[in-house]
mmCIF file of C-alpha atoms and ligand atoms in Angstrom:
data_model
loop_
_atom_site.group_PDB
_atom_site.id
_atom_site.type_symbol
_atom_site.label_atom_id
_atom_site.label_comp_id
_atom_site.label_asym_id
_atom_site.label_seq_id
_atom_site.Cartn_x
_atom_site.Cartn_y
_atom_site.Cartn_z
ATOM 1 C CA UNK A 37 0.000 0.000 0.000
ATOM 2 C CA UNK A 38 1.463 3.096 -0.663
ATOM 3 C CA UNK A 39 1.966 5.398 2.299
ATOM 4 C CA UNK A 40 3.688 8.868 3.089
ATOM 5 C CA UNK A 41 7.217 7.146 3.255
ATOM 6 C CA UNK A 42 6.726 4.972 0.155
ATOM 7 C CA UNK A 43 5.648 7.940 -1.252
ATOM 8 C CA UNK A 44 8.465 10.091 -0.108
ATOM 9 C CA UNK A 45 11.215 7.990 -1.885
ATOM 10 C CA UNK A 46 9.152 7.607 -4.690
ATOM 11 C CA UNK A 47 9.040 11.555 -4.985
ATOM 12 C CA UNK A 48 12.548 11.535 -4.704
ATOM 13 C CA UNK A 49 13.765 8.644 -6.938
ATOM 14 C CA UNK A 50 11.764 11.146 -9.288
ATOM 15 C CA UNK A 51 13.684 14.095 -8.924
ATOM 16 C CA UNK A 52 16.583 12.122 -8.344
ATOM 17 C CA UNK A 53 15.876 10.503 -12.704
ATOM 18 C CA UNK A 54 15.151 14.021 -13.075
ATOM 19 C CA UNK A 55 18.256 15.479 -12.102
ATOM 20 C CA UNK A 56 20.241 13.004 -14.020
ATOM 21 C CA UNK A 57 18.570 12.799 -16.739
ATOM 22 C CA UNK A 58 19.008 16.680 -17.368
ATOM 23 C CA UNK A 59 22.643 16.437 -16.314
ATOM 24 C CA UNK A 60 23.531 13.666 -19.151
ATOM 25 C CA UNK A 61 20.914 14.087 -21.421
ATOM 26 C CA UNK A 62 20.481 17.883 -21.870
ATOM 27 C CA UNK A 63 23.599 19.160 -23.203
ATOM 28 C CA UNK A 64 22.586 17.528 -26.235
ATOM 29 C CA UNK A 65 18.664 17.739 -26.390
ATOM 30 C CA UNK A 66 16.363 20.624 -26.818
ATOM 31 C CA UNK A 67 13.404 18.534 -25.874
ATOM 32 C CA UNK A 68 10.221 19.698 -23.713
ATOM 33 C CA UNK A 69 11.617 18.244 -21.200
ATOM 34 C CA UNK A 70 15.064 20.012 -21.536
ATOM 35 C CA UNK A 71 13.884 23.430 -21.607
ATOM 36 C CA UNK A 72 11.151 22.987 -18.809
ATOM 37 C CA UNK A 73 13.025 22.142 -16.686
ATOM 38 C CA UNK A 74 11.767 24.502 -13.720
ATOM 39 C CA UNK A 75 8.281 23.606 -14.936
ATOM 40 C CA UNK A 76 9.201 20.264 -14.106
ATOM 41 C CA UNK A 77 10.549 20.417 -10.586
ATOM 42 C CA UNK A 78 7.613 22.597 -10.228
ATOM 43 C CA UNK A 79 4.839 20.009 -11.097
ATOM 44 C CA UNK A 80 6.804 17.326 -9.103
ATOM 45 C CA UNK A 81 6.900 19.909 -5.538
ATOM 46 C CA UNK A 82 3.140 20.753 -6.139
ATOM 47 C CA UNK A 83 2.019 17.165 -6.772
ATOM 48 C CA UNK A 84 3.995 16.104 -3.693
ATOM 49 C CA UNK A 85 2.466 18.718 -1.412
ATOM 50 C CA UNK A 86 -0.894 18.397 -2.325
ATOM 51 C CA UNK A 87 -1.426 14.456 -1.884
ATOM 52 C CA UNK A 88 0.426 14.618 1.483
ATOM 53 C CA UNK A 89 -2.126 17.931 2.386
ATOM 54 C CA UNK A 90 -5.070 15.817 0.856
ATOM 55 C CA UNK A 91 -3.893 12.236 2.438
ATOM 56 C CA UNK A 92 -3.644 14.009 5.797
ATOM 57 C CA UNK A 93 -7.697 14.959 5.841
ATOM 58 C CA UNK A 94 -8.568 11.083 4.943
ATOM 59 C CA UNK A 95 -7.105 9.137 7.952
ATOM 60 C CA UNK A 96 -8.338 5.974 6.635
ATOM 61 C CA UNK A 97 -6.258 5.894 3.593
ATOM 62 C CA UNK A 98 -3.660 4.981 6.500
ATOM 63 C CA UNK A 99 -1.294 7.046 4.601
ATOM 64 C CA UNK A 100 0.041 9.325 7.168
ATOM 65 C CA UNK A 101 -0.238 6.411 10.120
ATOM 66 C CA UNK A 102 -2.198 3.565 10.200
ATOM 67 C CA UNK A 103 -5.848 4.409 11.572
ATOM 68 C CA UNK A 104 -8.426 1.951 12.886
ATOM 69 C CA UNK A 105 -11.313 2.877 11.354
ATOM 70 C CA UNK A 106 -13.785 0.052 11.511
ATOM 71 C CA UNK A 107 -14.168 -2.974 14.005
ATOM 72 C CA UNK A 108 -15.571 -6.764 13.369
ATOM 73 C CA UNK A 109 -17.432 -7.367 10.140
ATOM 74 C CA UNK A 110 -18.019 -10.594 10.882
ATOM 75 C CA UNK A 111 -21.117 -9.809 13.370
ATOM 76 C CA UNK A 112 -23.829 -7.373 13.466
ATOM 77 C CA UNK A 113 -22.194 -5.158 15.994
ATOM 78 C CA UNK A 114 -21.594 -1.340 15.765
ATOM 79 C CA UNK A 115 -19.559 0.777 18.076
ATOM 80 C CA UNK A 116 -20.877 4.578 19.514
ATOM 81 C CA UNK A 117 -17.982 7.234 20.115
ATOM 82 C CA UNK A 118 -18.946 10.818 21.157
ATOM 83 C CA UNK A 119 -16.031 13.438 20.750
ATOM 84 C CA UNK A 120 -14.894 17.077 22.603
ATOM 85 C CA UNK A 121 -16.504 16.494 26.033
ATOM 86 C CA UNK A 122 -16.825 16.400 28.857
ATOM 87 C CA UNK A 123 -19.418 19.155 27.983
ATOM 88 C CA UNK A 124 -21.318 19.978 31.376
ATOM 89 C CA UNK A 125 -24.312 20.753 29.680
ATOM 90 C CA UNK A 126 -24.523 17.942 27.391
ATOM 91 C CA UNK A 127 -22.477 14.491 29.074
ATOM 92 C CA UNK A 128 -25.012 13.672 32.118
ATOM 93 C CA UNK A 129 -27.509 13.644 29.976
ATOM 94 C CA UNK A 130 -25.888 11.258 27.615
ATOM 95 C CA UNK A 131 -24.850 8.748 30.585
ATOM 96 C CA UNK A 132 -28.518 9.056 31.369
ATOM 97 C CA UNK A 133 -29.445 7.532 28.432
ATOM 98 C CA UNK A 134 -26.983 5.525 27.884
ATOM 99 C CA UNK A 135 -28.005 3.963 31.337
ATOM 100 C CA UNK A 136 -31.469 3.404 30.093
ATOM 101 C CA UNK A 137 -31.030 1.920 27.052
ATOM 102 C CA UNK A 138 -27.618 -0.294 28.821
ATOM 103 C CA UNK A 139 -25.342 0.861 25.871
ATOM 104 C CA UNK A 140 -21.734 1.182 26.238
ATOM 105 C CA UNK A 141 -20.082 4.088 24.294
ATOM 106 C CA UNK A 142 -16.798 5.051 24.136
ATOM 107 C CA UNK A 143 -15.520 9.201 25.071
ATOM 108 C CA UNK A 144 -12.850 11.165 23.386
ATOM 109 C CA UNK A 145 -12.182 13.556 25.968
ATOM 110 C CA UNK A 146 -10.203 17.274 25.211
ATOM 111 C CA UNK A 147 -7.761 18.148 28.610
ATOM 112 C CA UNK A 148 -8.229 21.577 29.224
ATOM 113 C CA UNK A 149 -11.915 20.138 29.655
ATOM 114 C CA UNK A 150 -11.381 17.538 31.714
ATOM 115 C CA UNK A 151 -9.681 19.555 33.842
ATOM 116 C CA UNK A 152 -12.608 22.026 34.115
ATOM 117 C CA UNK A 153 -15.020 19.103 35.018
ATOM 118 C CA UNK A 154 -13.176 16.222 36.465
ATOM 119 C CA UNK A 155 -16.260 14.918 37.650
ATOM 120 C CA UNK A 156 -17.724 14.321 34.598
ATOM 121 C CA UNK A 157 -14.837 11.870 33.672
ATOM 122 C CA UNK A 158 -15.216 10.027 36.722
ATOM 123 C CA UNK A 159 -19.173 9.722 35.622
ATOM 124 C CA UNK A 160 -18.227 8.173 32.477
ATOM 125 C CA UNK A 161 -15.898 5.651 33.872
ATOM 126 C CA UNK A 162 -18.371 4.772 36.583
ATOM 127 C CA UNK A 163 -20.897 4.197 34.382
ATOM 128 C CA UNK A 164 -18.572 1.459 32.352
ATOM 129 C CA UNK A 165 -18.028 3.729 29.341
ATOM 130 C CA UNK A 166 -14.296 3.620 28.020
ATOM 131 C CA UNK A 167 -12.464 6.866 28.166
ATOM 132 C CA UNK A 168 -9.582 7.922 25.078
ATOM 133 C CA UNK A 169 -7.527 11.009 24.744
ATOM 134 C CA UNK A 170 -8.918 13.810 22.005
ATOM 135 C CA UNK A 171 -5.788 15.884 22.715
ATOM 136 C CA UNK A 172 -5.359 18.565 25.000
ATOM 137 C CA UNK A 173 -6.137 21.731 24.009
ATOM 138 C CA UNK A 174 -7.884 20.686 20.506
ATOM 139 C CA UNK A 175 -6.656 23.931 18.923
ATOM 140 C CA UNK A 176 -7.670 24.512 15.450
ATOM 141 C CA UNK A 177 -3.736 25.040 15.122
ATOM 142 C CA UNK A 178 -3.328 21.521 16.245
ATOM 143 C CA UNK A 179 -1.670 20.236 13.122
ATOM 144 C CA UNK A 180 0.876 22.827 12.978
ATOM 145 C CA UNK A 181 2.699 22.431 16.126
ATOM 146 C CA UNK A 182 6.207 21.151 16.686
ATOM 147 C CA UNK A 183 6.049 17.228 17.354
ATOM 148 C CA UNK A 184 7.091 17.913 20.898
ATOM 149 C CA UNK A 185 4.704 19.973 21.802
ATOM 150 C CA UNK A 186 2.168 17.358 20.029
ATOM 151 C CA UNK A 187 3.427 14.604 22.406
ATOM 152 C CA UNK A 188 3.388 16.646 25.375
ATOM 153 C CA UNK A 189 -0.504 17.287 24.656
ATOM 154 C CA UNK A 190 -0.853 13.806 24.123
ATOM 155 C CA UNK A 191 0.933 12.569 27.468
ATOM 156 C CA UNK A 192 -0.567 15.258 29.362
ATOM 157 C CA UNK A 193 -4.414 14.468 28.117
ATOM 158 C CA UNK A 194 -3.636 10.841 28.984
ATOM 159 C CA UNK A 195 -1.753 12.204 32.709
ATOM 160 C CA UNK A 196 -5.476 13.730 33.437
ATOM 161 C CA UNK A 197 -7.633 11.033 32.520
ATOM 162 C CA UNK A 198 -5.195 8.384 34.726
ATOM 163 C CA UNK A 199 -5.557 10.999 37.652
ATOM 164 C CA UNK A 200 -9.900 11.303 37.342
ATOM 165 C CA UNK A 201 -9.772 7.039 35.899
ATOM 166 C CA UNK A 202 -6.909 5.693 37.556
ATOM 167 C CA UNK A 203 -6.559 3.636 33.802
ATOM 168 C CA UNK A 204 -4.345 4.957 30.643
ATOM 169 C CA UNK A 205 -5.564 5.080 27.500
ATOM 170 C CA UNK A 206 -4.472 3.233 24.306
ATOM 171 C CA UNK A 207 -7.024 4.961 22.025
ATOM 172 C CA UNK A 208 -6.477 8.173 20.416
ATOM 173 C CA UNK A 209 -8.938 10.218 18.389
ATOM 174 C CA UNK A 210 -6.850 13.486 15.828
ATOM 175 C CA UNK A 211 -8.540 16.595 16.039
ATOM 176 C CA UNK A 212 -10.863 17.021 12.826
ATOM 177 C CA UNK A 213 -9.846 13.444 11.604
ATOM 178 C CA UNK A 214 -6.379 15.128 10.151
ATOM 179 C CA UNK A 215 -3.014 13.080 10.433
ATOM 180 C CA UNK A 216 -0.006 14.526 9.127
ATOM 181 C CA UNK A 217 3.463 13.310 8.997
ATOM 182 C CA UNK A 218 4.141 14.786 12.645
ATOM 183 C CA UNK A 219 1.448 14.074 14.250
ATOM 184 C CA UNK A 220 2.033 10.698 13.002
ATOM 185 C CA UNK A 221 5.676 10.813 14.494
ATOM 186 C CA UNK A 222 4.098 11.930 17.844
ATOM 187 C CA UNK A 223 1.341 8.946 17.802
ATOM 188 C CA UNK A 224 4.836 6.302 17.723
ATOM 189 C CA UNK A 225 6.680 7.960 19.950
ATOM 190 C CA UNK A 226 3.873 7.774 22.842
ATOM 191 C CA UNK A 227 2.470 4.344 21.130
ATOM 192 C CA UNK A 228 -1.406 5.596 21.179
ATOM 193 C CA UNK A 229 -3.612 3.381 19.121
ATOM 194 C CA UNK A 230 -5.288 5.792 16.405
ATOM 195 C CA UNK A 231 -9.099 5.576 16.515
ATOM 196 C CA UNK A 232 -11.707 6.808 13.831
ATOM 197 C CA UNK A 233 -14.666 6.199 12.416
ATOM 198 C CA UNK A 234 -16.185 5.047 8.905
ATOM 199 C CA UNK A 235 -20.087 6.741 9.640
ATOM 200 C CA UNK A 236 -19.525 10.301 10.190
ATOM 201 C CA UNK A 237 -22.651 12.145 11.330
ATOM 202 C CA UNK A 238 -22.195 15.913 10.868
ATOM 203 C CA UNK A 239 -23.764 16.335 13.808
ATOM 204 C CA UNK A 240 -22.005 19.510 13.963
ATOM 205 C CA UNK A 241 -22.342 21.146 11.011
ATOM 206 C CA UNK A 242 -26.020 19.891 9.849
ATOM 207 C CA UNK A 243 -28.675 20.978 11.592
ATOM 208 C CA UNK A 244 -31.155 18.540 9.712
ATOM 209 C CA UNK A 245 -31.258 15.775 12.753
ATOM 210 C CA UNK A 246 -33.996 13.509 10.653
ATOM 211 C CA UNK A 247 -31.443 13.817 7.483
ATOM 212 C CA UNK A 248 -28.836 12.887 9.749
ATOM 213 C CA UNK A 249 -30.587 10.093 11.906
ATOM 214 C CA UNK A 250 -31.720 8.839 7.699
ATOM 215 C CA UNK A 251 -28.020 8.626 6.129
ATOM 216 C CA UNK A 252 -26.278 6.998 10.030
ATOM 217 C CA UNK A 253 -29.196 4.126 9.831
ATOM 218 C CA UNK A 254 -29.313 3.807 6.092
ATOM 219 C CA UNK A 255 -25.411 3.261 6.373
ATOM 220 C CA UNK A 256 -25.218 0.935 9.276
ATOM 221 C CA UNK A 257 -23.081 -1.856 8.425
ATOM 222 C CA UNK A 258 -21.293 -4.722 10.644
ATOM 223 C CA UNK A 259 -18.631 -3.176 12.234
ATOM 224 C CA UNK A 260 -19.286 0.340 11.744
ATOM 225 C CA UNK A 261 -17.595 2.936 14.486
ATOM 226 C CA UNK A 262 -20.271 5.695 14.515
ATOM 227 C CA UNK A 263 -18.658 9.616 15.853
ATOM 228 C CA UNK A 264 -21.132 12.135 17.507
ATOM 229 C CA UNK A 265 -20.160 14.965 19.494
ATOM 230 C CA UNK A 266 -21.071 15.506 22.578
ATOM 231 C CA UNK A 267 -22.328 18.976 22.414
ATOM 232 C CA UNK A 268 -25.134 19.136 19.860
ATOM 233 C CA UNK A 269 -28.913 19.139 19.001
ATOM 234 C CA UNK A 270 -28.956 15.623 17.353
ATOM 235 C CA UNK A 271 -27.332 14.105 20.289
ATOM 236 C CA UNK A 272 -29.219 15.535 22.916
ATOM 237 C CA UNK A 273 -32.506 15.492 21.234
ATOM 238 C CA UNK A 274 -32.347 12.579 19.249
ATOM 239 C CA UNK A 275 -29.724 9.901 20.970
ATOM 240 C CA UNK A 276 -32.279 7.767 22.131
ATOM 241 C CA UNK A 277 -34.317 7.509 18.913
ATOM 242 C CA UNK A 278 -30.998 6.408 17.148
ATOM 243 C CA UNK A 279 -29.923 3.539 19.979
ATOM 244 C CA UNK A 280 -33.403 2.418 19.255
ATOM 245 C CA UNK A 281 -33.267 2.884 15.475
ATOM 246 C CA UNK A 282 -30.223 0.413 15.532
ATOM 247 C CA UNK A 283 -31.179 -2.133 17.159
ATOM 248 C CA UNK A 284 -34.630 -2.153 15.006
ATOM 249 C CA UNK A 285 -32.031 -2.555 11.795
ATOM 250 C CA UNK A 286 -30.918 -5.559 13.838
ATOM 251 C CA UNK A 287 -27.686 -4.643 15.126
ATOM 252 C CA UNK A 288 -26.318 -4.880 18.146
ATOM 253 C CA UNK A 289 -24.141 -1.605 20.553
ATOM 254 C CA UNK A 290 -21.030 -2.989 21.375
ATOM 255 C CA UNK A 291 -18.515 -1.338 23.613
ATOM 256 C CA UNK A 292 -15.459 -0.527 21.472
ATOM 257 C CA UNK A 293 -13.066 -2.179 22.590
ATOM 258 C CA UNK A 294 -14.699 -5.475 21.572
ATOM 259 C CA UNK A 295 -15.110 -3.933 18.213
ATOM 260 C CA UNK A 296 -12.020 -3.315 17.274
ATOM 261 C CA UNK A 297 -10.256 -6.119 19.442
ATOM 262 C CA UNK A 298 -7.884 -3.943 20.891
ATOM 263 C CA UNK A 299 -8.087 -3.183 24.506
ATOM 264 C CA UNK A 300 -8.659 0.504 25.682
ATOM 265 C CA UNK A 301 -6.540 1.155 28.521
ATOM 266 C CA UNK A 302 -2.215 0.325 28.986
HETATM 267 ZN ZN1 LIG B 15 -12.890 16.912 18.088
#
């Protein structure tokens, strides 16, 4: 499969051909390719640059790092992951629920919020729900910092959740589903098991809940990790409606760790 690395030296053994090619073969040829030569390099920079930008917004390509994006396909079982909390408006509500309807989900919690409302992370680890690590300040900027500073977010979101848990989490969730070659580099260094999804809802950019609640069930399919943020209308208003929409298709909730087959905590 090719990934960014494979990629990488393939870029290069370009140029490389390239290079040599216009070294030996130019003095004597007044080809296109001759007296384009900056054209060339050009095309080869730009081409480069823009599959490793557009690689890094589809994390399941597994081009930039390899992603875990669906679970089991071999049973009817689905997976439900709710990102950016704990939201104090929003989470006890969702345990609630959850509770009700006994259906295990799995959290991808922020730091600086978990440090605002500790108590909401112990709630979701009482309850039996499985906690991973969303980064720790979720800055839109996320993707541009050094791949120190990355890891430090990364060990220090994980620090919190051991404090308010007293478990460490494997599973790691990138901030607007974008992996790029350093955050990739911080995800081996600390050894965090990159989690996605393959049913995105929208949740927070459509406000259409009955379009969204349509396109989740009519895409249901064994194995499917389903993302939903904690904070917005469909989830609040319309959480239990879906629970009860997927088991009607004739699936089963599964908590995510039996999904995937990984386990969620070191
Ligand atoms: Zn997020």
């Amino acid at each position: 499969m090719l990934n960014f690395k494979r990629f990488t030296l393939l870029f290069f053994i370009f140029l490389l051909g390239f290079n040599l090619y216009f070294i030996s073969g130019c003095p004597n040829d007044a080809g296109f390719l001759c007296s384009h030569k900056l054209l060339i390099y050009a095309v080869l920079i730009f081409l480069y640059f823009t599959v490793s930008l557009t690689m890094a917004f589809s994390p399941c390509s597994g081009f930039h790092h390899k992603v875990v994006c669906k679970g089991n396909q071999q049973k009817n079982w689905i997976s439900l992951t709710f990102d950016d909390g704990p939201e104090p408006e929003f989470t006890s509500g969702i345990l609630e629920i959850l509770k009700r309807q006994e259906v295990n989900a799995t959290f991808f919690l922020t730091g600086t919020k978990i440090e605002q409302h500790p108590e909401l992370v112990k709630a979701i680890d009482l309850d039996g729900h499985f906690v991973g690590n969303h980064t720790f300040s979720h800055s839109v900027w996320f993707d541009f910092f050094s791949i120190r500073r990355m890891v430090r977010e990364l060990r220090q979101t994980n620090d919190l959740i051991r404090l308010h848990t007293g478990k460490t989490p494997r599973y790691f969730r990138p901030p607007y589903g974008v992996i790029n070659p350093m955050l990739s580099r911080a995800l081996d260094v600390t050894g965090l098991l990159t989690v996605c999804w393959n049913q995105r809802s929208f949740d927070t950019v459509s406000g259409d809940s009955s379009r969204i609640m349509k396109k989740l069930i009519r895409n249901l399919k064994p194995g499917s990790i389903i993302l939903l943020h904690e904070r917005t209308p469909f989830v609040r208003d319309h959480l239990e409606a879906l629970i009860r929409n997927i088991t009607e298709q004739g699936f089963e909730i599964k908590p995510l760790p039996d999904l995937i087959q990984h386990p969620a905590y070191e």
